[in-house]
Coordinates of C-alpha atoms in Angstrom, one line a residue:
M27 CA -24.2 5.6 15.2
I28 CA -21.2 4.3 13.4
S29 CA -19.3 3.9 16.7
S30 CA -22.2 1.2 17.5
Q31 CA -20.6 -1.8 15.0
P32 CA -20.9 -4.3 14.8
D33 CA -24.3 -6.5 15.0
A34 CA -24.7 -9.1 16.9
G35 CA -23.6 -11.4 14.4
G36 CA -20.1 -9.5 13.9
H37 CA -21.4 -7.2 10.7
F38 CA -20.0 -3.8 9.7
G39 CA -22.5 -2.8 7.5
P40 CA -22.3 -5.8 4.4
Y41 CA -18.8 -6.5 5.9
G42 CA -17.2 -9.1 8.4
G43 CA -19.2 -11.9 9.9
R44 CA -17.8 -15.4 10.2
Y45 CA -17.1 -17.7 7.2
V46 CA -15.3 -20.6 8.7
P47 CA -15.5 -24.3 9.1
E48 CA -18.0 -25.7 11.0
V49 CA -15.2 -27.1 13.9
L50 CA -14.2 -23.4 14.5
M51 CA -17.5 -22.2 15.5
S52 CA -17.8 -23.4 18.7
P53 CA -13.9 -21.8 19.7
L54 CA -15.2 -18.8 18.3
E55 CA -18.5 -18.9 20.3
E56 CA -16.5 -19.5 23.3
L57 CA -13.8 -16.6 22.6
Q58 CA -17.2 -14.5 22.1
R59 CA -18.9 -15.4 25.5
T60 CA -15.8 -15.1 27.3
Y61 CA -14.5 -11.7 25.9
A62 CA -18.5 -10.6 26.7
E63 CA -18.3 -12.1 30.3
A64 CA -14.7 -10.2 30.4
K65 CA -15.9 -6.8 29.5
Q66 CA -18.3 -6.5 32.3
D67 CA -15.6 -7.5 35.1
P68 CA -13.9 -5.2 36.6
A69 CA -11.3 -7.1 37.9
F70 CA -10.0 -8.4 34.1
H71 CA -10.0 -4.5 33.2
A72 CA -8.2 -3.9 36.5
E73 CA -5.6 -6.1 35.4
L74 CA -5.9 -5.4 31.9
D75 CA -4.7 -1.7 32.8
D76 CA -2.1 -2.5 35.2
L77 CA -0.6 -4.6 32.7
L78 CA -0.6 -1.8 30.2
H79 CA 0.7 0.8 32.1
N80 CA 3.7 -0.7 34.4
Y81 CA 4.4 -3.7 31.8
A82 CA 3.9 -2.5 28.3
G83 CA 4.5 1.6 29.2
R84 CA 1.5 3.1 28.8
P85 CA 0.5 5.6 28.1
T86 CA 2.3 6.7 25.3
P87 CA 3.4 10.2 24.5
L88 CA 1.8 12.5 21.9
Y89 CA 4.7 14.1 20.6
Y90 CA 4.6 17.3 18.8
A91 CA 7.1 17.0 15.8
R92 CA 8.2 20.8 16.0
R93 CA 10.9 20.6 13.2
L94 CA 9.2 18.4 10.9
S95 CA 6.1 20.3 11.0
E96 CA 8.5 23.7 10.8
S97 CA 10.1 22.3 7.5
L98 CA 6.6 22.0 6.2
R99 CA 4.9 25.4 6.6
G100 CA 1.9 24.2 7.0
A101 CA -0.3 21.8 9.6
K102 CA 1.2 21.1 13.1
I103 CA 2.0 17.3 13.2
Y104 CA 1.7 15.7 16.4
I105 CA 3.3 11.7 16.4
K106 CA 1.0 9.2 18.8
R107 CA 4.6 7.0 20.1
E108 CA 3.4 3.6 20.2
D109 CA 7.0 2.8 18.5
L110 CA 8.0 3.7 22.8
L111 CA 5.8 0.5 24.2
H112 CA 7.5 -3.0 25.0
T113 CA 8.0 -4.7 22.1
G114 CA 8.4 -1.8 20.1
A115 CA 4.8 -1.7 18.3
H116 CA 1.4 -1.1 19.3
K117 CA 0.7 -4.8 19.0
I118 CA 1.2 -5.8 22.7
N119 CA -2.2 -4.1 23.6
N120 CA -3.9 -6.9 21.8
C121 CA -1.9 -9.7 23.1
L122 CA -2.3 -8.5 26.6
G123 CA -5.7 -8.4 26.2
Q124 CA -6.1 -11.9 24.4
A125 CA -3.5 -13.3 27.0
L126 CA -5.9 -12.8 29.4
L127 CA -8.8 -14.1 27.7
A128 CA -6.6 -17.4 26.5
R129 CA -6.4 -17.9 30.5
R130 CA -10.0 -17.5 31.5
M131 CA -10.8 -20.6 28.9
G132 CA -8.1 -22.4 30.3
K133 CA -6.3 -22.6 26.8
R134 CA -2.2 -22.8 27.5
R135 CA -1.1 -23.2 24.3
I136 CA -0.9 -20.1 21.9
I137 CA -0.8 -19.7 18.0
A138 CA -0.7 -16.6 16.2
E139 CA 1.0 -15.3 12.6
T140 CA 3.0 -12.3 11.8
G141 CA 4.3 -10.4 9.0
A142 CA 6.7 -8.1 9.7
G143 CA 7.0 -10.2 12.9
Q144 CA 6.1 -7.4 15.7
H145 CA 3.3 -9.6 16.4
G146 CA 5.3 -12.2 16.3
V147 CA 7.2 -10.9 19.2
A148 CA 4.3 -9.2 20.9
S149 CA 2.5 -13.0 21.2
A150 CA 6.1 -14.8 22.3
T151 CA 6.3 -11.9 25.2
V152 CA 2.8 -12.2 26.9
C153 CA 3.5 -16.2 26.5
A154 CA 6.8 -16.0 28.2
L155 CA 5.0 -13.7 30.4
F156 CA 1.8 -15.9 31.5
G157 CA 3.5 -19.7 30.9
F158 CA 2.2 -20.2 27.8
S159 CA 4.2 -22.6 25.0
C160 CA 3.7 -20.3 21.6
T161 CA 3.4 -21.5 17.9
V162 CA 3.9 -18.5 15.8
Y163 CA 3.4 -19.3 11.9
M164 CA 5.4 -16.8 9.6
G165 CA 5.8 -16.7 5.7
E166 CA 9.3 -17.5 4.2
E167 CA 9.6 -14.4 2.5
D168 CA 8.8 -12.5 5.4
M169 CA 11.3 -14.2 7.6
R170 CA 14.2 -13.3 5.7
R171 CA 13.2 -9.9 5.6
Q172 CA 12.9 -9.5 9.2
R173 CA 15.6 -12.0 10.6
L174 CA 15.4 -9.9 13.7
N175 CA 12.1 -10.4 15.1
V176 CA 12.4 -14.2 14.1
F177 CA 15.7 -14.3 16.5
R178 CA 14.0 -12.5 19.1
M179 CA 10.6 -14.5 18.9
R180 CA 12.9 -17.7 19.4
L181 CA 14.8 -15.8 22.5
L182 CA 11.6 -15.4 23.9
G183 CA 10.6 -19.4 23.6
A184 CA 8.5 -19.0 20.9
T185 CA 8.6 -21.9 17.9
V186 CA 8.6 -20.1 14.8
V187 CA 6.8 -22.3 12.0
P188 CA 8.4 -21.5 8.3
V189 CA 5.6 -21.3 5.8
T190 CA 6.5 -22.2 2.5
T191 CA 3.4 -21.6 0.2
G192 CA 1.5 -19.3 -1.9
S193 CA 3.5 -15.8 -1.6
R194 CA 5.2 -16.7 1.7
T195 CA 3.8 -13.7 3.6
L196 CA 1.2 -12.7 5.7
K197 CA -2.0 -14.4 4.1
D198 CA -0.1 -17.8 4.0
A199 CA 1.0 -17.4 7.5
I200 CA -3.0 -16.9 8.6
S201 CA -3.8 -20.0 6.8
E202 CA -1.5 -22.1 8.2
A203 CA -2.2 -20.8 11.6
M204 CA -5.9 -21.4 11.0
R205 CA -5.3 -24.9 9.9
D206 CA -3.4 -25.5 13.1
W207 CA -6.7 -23.9 15.1
V208 CA -9.2 -26.7 13.2
T209 CA -7.1 -29.6 14.5
N210 CA -6.0 -28.4 18.0
V211 CA -9.0 -26.4 19.3
S212 CA -9.7 -27.7 23.0
D213 CA -6.5 -26.6 24.2
T214 CA -5.3 -24.0 22.0
H215 CA -6.0 -19.8 21.1
Y216 CA -5.5 -18.2 18.1
L217 CA -3.9 -14.8 19.4
L218 CA -5.0 -13.5 15.9
G219 CA -3.0 -10.1 15.2
S220 CA -4.9 -7.7 13.4
A221 CA -8.8 -6.1 13.6
L222 CA -9.8 -8.8 10.4
G223 CA -10.8 -12.5 10.7
A224 CA -14.2 -13.8 11.8
H225 CA -16.1 -12.3 14.7
P226 CA -15.7 -11.7 17.1
Y227 CA -12.0 -10.8 16.5
P228 CA -12.6 -7.5 14.2
A229 CA -14.1 -5.6 17.5
M230 CA -12.4 -7.2 20.1
V231 CA -9.1 -6.4 18.5
R232 CA -10.2 -3.1 17.8
D233 CA -11.3 -3.0 21.3
F234 CA -8.0 -3.7 22.8
H235 CA -6.5 -1.1 20.3
R236 CA -8.9 2.0 21.7
V237 CA -6.2 2.8 24.1
I238 CA -4.8 4.2 21.6
G239 CA -7.3 7.2 20.4
I240 CA -8.7 7.2 23.7
E241 CA -5.1 8.7 24.9
A242 CA -4.4 10.7 21.8
R243 CA -8.0 12.4 22.1
R244 CA -7.1 13.3 25.9
Q245 CA -3.7 14.3 25.2
I246 CA -4.5 16.6 22.2
L247 CA -7.3 18.6 24.1
E248 CA -4.1 19.1 26.9
A249 CA -1.9 20.1 24.2
E250 CA -4.0 22.4 21.9
G251 CA -7.3 23.0 23.8
R252 CA -9.2 21.5 20.8
L253 CA -9.7 18.2 18.4
P254 CA -6.9 17.0 15.7
D255 CA -8.4 17.9 12.2
Q256 CA -6.6 14.8 10.8
V257 CA -5.7 11.6 12.0
I258 CA -3.5 9.2 9.9
A259 CA -2.5 6.2 10.4
C260 CA -0.9 3.4 7.9
V261 CA -3.4 0.2 7.3
G262 CA -2.3 -3.3 6.7
G263 CA -5.1 -5.6 8.5
G264 CA -6.0 -2.0 10.3
S265 CA -5.3 -2.8 14.0
N266 CA -3.2 0.6 14.4
A267 CA -5.8 2.5 12.6
I268 CA -8.9 1.3 14.4
G269 CA -7.4 1.8 17.2
I270 CA -6.8 5.6 17.0
F271 CA -9.7 6.2 14.7
H272 CA -12.2 5.0 16.7
P273 CA -12.4 7.3 19.9
F274 CA -12.9 10.1 17.3
L275 CA -15.9 8.4 15.0
E276 CA -18.2 10.8 16.1
D277 CA -16.0 13.9 16.3
E278 CA -17.2 14.9 12.1
N279 CA -15.0 17.8 11.9
V280 CA -12.0 15.6 12.6
R281 CA -10.9 13.8 9.3
L282 CA -9.7 9.7 9.4
I283 CA -6.6 9.0 6.8
G284 CA -5.8 5.5 6.3
V285 CA -2.7 4.5 4.4
E286 CA -2.4 1.3 2.3
A287 CA 1.0 0.0 0.5
G288 CA 1.3 1.4 -2.8
G289 CA 4.1 -0.6 -3.2
R290 CA 6.3 -0.2 -6.4
G291 CA 3.1 0.0 -9.0
H292 CA -0.7 0.2 -9.6
K293 CA -0.7 -3.5 -11.3
L294 CA -2.2 -6.4 -9.2
G295 CA 0.6 -8.4 -7.3
D296 CA 2.7 -4.8 -7.3
H297 CA 0.7 -3.0 -4.3
A298 CA -1.5 -3.8 -1.5
A299 CA -4.2 -1.3 -2.0
R300 CA -7.1 -2.8 -1.2
F301 CA -9.8 -0.2 -1.8
S302 CA -8.0 1.4 -5.0
G303 CA -7.6 -2.1 -6.7
G304 CA -9.6 -4.2 -4.9
S305 CA -13.7 -5.4 -4.6
P306 CA -15.9 -7.2 -1.8
G307 CA -15.0 -10.5 -1.1
V308 CA -14.5 -13.4 1.4
L309 CA -11.1 -14.2 2.7
Q310 CA -9.7 -16.3 6.0
G311 CA -13.1 -16.3 7.9
T312 CA -14.3 -12.4 7.1
R313 CA -16.2 -10.2 4.2
S314 CA -14.2 -7.2 3.1
Y315 CA -12.4 -5.7 0.2
L316 CA -9.4 -7.6 -0.9
L317 CA -7.3 -8.3 -3.9
Q318 CA -8.2 -10.4 -6.4
D319 CA -8.5 -11.1 -10.0
D320 CA -11.1 -11.7 -12.6
D321 CA -11.2 -15.6 -11.6
G322 CA -11.8 -14.5 -8.0
Q323 CA -8.4 -16.0 -7.3
I324 CA -6.8 -14.0 -4.5
A325 CA -3.8 -11.6 -5.7
L326 CA -0.4 -11.7 -4.7
T327 CA 0.4 -8.3 -3.0
H328 CA 3.8 -6.2 -2.9
S329 CA 5.0 -3.8 -0.2
V330 CA 8.4 -2.6 1.3
S331 CA 6.8 -3.3 4.8
A332 CA 6.0 -6.5 5.9
G333 CA 3.5 -5.5 7.8
L334 CA 1.4 -3.9 5.4
D335 CA 1.9 -6.9 2.5
Y336 CA -1.8 -8.3 2.9
A337 CA -4.7 -9.0 0.3
S338 CA -7.6 -7.8 2.4
V339 CA -8.5 -5.6 5.3
G340 CA -10.3 -5.2 8.4
P341 CA -14.0 -5.2 7.8
E342 CA -14.9 -2.1 9.7
H343 CA -12.4 -0.3 7.4
A344 CA -14.5 -1.6 4.6
F345 CA -17.5 -0.2 6.3
L346 CA -16.2 3.2 7.2
H347 CA -14.6 3.7 3.8
D348 CA -18.0 2.7 2.4
A349 CA -20.1 5.2 4.5
A350 CA -17.3 8.2 3.4
R351 CA -16.1 8.4 7.7
A352 CA -13.0 7.4 6.5
Q353 CA -10.6 8.1 3.6
Y354 CA -8.1 5.6 2.5
G355 CA -5.2 6.3 0.0
A356 CA -1.8 4.8 -0.9
C357 CA 1.5 5.2 -0.4
C358 CA 4.5 3.8 -2.8
D359 CA 7.5 2.4 -1.3
N360 CA 9.9 4.8 -2.4
D361 CA 7.7 7.7 -0.7
A362 CA 7.6 5.7 2.9
V363 CA 11.6 5.3 2.6
K364 CA 11.9 8.8 2.1
A365 CA 9.4 9.9 4.7
A366 CA 11.5 7.7 6.9
V367 CA 14.7 9.4 6.2
T368 CA 13.4 12.6 7.0
L369 CA 11.7 11.9 10.4
C370 CA 15.3 10.6 11.2
R371 CA 17.1 13.6 9.9
L372 CA 14.8 16.0 11.7
E373 CA 13.0 14.1 14.6
G374 CA 15.6 11.7 15.2
I375 CA 12.8 9.0 15.4
I376 CA 13.6 5.7 13.3
P377 CA 10.5 4.6 12.8
A378 CA 8.8 1.0 10.9
L379 CA 8.3 0.9 7.8
E380 CA 4.5 0.3 8.3
S381 CA 4.5 3.5 10.5
A382 CA 6.6 5.3 7.5
H383 CA 3.5 5.3 5.3
A384 CA 1.7 7.1 7.7
I385 CA 4.4 9.8 8.1
A386 CA 4.8 10.0 4.3
E387 CA 1.2 11.1 4.2
A388 CA 1.4 13.8 6.8
I389 CA 3.9 15.3 5.1
R390 CA 2.3 15.1 1.7
R391 CA -1.1 16.9 3.1
A392 CA 0.7 19.4 5.7
P393 CA 1.8 22.2 3.5
A394 CA -1.9 22.1 1.8
Y395 CA -3.5 22.8 5.5
P396 CA -1.5 25.7 7.2
G397 CA -2.8 26.2 10.9
Q398 CA -4.2 22.5 11.1
I399 CA -3.8 20.1 13.3
F400 CA -2.8 16.4 12.8
I401 CA -2.0 13.3 14.7
A402 CA 0.1 10.9 12.7
N403 CA 0.2 7.5 14.8
L404 CA 3.9 5.7 14.3
S405 CA 2.5 1.9 15.3
G406 CA 6.2 0.4 15.7
R407 CA 9.7 1.7 15.8
G408 CA 12.0 1.1 12.8
D409 CA 14.7 -1.5 14.6
K410 CA 13.1 -4.6 12.9
D411 CA 13.5 -2.9 9.6
I412 CA 16.9 -1.8 9.2
D413 CA 18.0 -4.5 6.7
I414 CA 15.5 -3.6 4.4
Y415 CA 16.5 0.4 5.1
R416 CA 20.0 -1.3 4.1
E417 CA 18.8 -2.6 0.6
N418 CA 16.7 0.5 0.0
L419 CA 19.6 3.2 1.1
P420 CA 23.0 1.5 0.0
E421 CA 24.9 4.9 0.0
L422 CA 24.3 4.9 4.0
D423 CA 25.9 1.4 4.2
R424 CA 29.5 1.8 2.5
A425 CA 32.4 0.5 4.5

């Protein structure tokens, strides 16, 4: 069955696995053992469930976007409101889970990477909650674009380390975090923020985010008496998407739609659409689709959204793509911004630019599917992106 992936070695078909320096094998095996034990421990689940409910704010609502749906005269669009969680995005689900694992392993120093800053904020938040030290690696370009989140991390007590190499975005932040981990494995846990990297991260991060899809499945059955026809989510590394997709994998009549960053054009370096412009390869611990040139060098990427600006994608998404269980398309920068404005004006919701890619796809599809039910995952709120919205919507920023 598709939902039984991965195998014991962390492989989703030909993807996934563990491609890391020998020094990281031991901490990865320790993490795998600890997570396997925690999954069998009712006390672990009880504490995590309590934190998700009373600290993070779960369950999040499944909101029927009536005005948006009526304006499109097609599908009924429901929005899963992960933006209402504490810290403003789905990232807190995984961070709480991994913080509990770090405590079980006796590791009180946390390192993390971040692109749009939401994972960094969630990591800093749980470290403050648990009394851990926190170091977050962030590309210099992303720090410029996400100044508000940089300040939030520092306010929460984290050290934010600028990464000045390469494209100065998410890929480079992950590389620096892994370099730190290599030299500090004894007391440090790497709180990886998406469903990628070496085994067990892709499956573990997915499991911590499955709560999104579990809730959405129950909520749509309560609201409509049936399952949705299409579930739509943006895909950077792929954590919010795999979280909402996974509980629907065995429901063959539910179409799963992932939306990558189409950026500003089709040329390599102008987008982050791995499935339309990439090919299989190994990057940062795992085998998946990635953007690379003819010589196998990792390509630069671009997206108006810092959180989708990554050269590879989680290996389970690669597996679902090849198995034709999920479809993956791309949304360009301009359409994402337009969709965000539409959601603001019709529903009073300012989405994160990542989430706006999913909303844009729902808007594009809805008129062609009257009578169908869509769920679009609103993975985060747009506060962090106000400066980018201002750059792209100068007519709204006049004195």
